mmCIF file of C-alpha atoms in Angstrom:
data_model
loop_
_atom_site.group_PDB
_atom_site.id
_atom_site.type_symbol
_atom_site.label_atom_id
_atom_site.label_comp_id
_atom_site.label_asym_id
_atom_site.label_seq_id
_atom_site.Cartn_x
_atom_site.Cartn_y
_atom_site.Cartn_z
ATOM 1 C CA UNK U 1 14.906 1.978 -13.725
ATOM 2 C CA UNK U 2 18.384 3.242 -14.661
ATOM 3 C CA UNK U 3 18.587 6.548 -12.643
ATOM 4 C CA UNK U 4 22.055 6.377 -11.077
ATOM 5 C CA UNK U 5 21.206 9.271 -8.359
ATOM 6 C CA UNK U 6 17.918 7.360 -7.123
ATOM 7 C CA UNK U 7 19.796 4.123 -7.262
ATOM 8 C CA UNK U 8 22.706 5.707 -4.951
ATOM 9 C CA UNK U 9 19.591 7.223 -2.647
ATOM 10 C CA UNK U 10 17.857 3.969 -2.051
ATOM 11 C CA UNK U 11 20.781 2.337 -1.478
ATOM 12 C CA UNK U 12 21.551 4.750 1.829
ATOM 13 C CA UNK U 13 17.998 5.291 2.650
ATOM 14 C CA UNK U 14 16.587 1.768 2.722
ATOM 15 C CA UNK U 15 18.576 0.464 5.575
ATOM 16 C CA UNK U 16 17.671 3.374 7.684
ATOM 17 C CA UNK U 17 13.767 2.577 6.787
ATOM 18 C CA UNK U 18 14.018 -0.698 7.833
ATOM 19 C CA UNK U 19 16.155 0.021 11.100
ATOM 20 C CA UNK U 20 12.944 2.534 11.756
ATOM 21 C CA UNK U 21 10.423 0.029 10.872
ATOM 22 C CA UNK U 22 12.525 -2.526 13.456
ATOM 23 C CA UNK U 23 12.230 0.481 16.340
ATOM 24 C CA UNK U 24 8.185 0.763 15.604
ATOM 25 C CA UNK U 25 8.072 -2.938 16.090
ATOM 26 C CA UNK U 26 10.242 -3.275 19.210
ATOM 27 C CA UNK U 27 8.513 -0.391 20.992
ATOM 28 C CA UNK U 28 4.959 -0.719 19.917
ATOM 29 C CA UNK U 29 3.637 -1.760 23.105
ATOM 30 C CA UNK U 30 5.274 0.841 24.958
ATOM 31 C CA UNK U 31 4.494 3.771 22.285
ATOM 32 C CA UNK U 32 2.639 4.286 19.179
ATOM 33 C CA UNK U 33 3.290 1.801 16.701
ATOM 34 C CA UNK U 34 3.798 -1.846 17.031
ATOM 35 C CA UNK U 35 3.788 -4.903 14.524
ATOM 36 C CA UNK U 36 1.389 -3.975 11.888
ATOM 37 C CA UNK U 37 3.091 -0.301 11.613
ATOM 38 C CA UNK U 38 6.200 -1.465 11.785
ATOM 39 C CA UNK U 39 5.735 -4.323 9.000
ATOM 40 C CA UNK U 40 3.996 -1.365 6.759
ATOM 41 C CA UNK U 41 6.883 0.735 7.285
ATOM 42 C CA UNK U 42 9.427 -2.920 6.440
ATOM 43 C CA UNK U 43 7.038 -4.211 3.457
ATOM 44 C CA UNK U 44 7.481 -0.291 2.275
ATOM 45 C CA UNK U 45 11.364 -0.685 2.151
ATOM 46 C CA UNK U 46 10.865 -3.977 0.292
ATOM 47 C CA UNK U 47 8.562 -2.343 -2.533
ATOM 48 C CA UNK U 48 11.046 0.482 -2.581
ATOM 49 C CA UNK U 49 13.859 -2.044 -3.381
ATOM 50 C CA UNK U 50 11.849 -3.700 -6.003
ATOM 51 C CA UNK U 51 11.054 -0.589 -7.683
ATOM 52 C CA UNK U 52 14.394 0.991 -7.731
ATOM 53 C CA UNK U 53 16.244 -2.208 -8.599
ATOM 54 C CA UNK U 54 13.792 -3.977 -10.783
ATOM 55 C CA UNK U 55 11.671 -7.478 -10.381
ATOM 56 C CA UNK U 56 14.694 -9.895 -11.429
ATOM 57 C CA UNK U 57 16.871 -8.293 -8.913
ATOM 58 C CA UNK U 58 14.433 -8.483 -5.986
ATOM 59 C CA UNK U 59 13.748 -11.978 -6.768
ATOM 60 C CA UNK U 60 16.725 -13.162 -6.198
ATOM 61 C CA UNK U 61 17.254 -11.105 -2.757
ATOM 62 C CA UNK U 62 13.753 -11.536 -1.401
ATOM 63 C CA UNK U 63 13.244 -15.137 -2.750
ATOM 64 C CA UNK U 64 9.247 -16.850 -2.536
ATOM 65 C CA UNK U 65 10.677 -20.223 -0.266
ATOM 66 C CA UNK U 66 12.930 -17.901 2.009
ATOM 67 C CA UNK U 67 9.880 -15.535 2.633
ATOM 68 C CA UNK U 68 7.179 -18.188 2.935
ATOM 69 C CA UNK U 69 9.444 -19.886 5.485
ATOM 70 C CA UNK U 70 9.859 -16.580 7.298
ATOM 71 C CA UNK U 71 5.812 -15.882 7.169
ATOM 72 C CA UNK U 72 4.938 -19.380 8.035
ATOM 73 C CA UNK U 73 7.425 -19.556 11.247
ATOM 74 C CA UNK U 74 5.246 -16.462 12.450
ATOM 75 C CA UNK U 75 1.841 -17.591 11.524
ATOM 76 C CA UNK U 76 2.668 -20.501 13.783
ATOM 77 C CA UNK U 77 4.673 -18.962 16.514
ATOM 78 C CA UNK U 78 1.783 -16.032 16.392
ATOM 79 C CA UNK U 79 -0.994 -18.501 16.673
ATOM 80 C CA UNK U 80 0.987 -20.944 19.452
ATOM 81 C CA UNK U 81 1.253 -17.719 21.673
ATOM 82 C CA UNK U 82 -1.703 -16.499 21.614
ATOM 83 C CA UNK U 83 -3.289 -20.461 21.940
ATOM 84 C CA UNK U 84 -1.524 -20.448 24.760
ATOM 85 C CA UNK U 85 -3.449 -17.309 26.158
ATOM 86 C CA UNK U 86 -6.819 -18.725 24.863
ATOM 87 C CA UNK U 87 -5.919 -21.780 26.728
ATOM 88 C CA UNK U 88 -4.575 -19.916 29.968
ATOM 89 C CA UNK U 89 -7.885 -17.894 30.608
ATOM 90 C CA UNK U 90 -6.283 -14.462 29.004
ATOM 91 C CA UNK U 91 -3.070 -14.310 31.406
ATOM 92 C CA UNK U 92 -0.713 -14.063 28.599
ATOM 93 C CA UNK U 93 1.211 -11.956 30.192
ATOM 94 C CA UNK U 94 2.254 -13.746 32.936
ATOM 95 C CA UNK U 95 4.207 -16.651 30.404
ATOM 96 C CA UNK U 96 6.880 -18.142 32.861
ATOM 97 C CA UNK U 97 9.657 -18.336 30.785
ATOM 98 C CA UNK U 98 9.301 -14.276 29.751
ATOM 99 C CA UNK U 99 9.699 -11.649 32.336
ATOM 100 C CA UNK U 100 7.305 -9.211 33.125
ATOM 101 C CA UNK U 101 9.512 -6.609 33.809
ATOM 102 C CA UNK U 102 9.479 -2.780 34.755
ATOM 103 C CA UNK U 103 6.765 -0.785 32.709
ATOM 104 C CA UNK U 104 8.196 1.696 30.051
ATOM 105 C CA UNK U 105 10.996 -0.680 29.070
ATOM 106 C CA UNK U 106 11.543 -2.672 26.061
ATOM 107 C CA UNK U 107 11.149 -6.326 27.684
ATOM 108 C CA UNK U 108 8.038 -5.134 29.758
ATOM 109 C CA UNK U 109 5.085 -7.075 28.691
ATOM 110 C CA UNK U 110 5.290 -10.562 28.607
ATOM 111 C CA UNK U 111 5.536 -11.691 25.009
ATOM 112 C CA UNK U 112 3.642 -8.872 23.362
ATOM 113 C CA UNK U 113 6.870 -8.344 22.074
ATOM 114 C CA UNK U 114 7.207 -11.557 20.296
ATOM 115 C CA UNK U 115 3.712 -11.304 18.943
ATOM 116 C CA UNK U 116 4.422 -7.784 17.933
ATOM 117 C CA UNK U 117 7.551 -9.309 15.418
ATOM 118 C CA UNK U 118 5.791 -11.907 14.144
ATOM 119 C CA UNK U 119 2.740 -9.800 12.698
ATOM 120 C CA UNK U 120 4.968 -7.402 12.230
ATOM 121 C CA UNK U 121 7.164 -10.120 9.583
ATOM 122 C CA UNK U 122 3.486 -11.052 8.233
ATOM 123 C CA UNK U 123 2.773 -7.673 7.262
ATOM 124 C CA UNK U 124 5.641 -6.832 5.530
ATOM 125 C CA UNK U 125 5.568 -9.689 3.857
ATOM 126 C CA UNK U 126 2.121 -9.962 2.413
ATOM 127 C CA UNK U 127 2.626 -6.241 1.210
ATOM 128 C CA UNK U 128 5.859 -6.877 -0.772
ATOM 129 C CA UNK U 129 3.684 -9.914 -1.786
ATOM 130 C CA UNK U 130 0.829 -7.825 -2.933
ATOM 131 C CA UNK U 131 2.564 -5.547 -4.820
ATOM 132 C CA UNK U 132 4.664 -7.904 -6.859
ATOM 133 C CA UNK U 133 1.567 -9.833 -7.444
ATOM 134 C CA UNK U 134 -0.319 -6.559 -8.471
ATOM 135 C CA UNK U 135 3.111 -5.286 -10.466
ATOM 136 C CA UNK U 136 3.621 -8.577 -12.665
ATOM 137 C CA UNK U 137 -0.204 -8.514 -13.357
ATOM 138 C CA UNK U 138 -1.132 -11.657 -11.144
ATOM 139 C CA UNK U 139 -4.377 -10.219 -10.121
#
């Protein structure tokens, strides 16, 4: 696209999507939201990016390797957390190494928050996925 006034928009409003989309993550287990709301409202900002800046451009700043290697650290740490509930009987939120905390505050649950960023990195990632995939004609 070569509009100069959405250009100048997206380049102010994107950052404060993603900041936004960060919040929804971090507080999702002490408010509405959490990591699949938060990674809609992320993967959003990406699409955004890609449609106001065009393919090539995103391309280069959101690269396949870099965010295969981003969604395949959280598949694993995702599925090694939550193994290690399976395994512990469903006490995952008694992990020793995480406090528990007071409730209402960020670092209150265990590692829900953990969990809740890597699904929340999945999600945005298979949407900015889908959509270039759908966009280019893939599927």
């Amino acid at each position: 696209m070569n509009s100069k006034i959405l250009s100048v928009v997206s380049k102010f409003i994107i950052p404060f999507i993603q900041v936004f989309g960060i919040y929804v993550i971090v507080n999702g287990h002490i408010s509405p939201g959490g990591g699949f709301a938060g990674g809609t409202i992320i993967g959003a900002s990406f699409i955004l990016y890609r449609i106001v800046n065009g393919a090539d451009e995103a391309k280069d700043k959101f690269s396949y390797n870099k965010l295969m290697k981003y969604m395949s650290f959280s598949l694993i740490g995702y599925g090694l957390l939550k193994g290690y509930s399976f395994i512990g009987g469903g006490l995952h939120l008694h992990l020793p190494s995480l406090p528990i905390g007071t409730p209402g505050r960020i670092f209150s649950a265990g590692y829900l928050l953990p969990l809740n960023i890597f699904v929340g990195c999945i999600v945005a990632i298979t949407m900015y996925f889908l959509y270039s995939l759908f966009s280019e004609g893939e599927i």
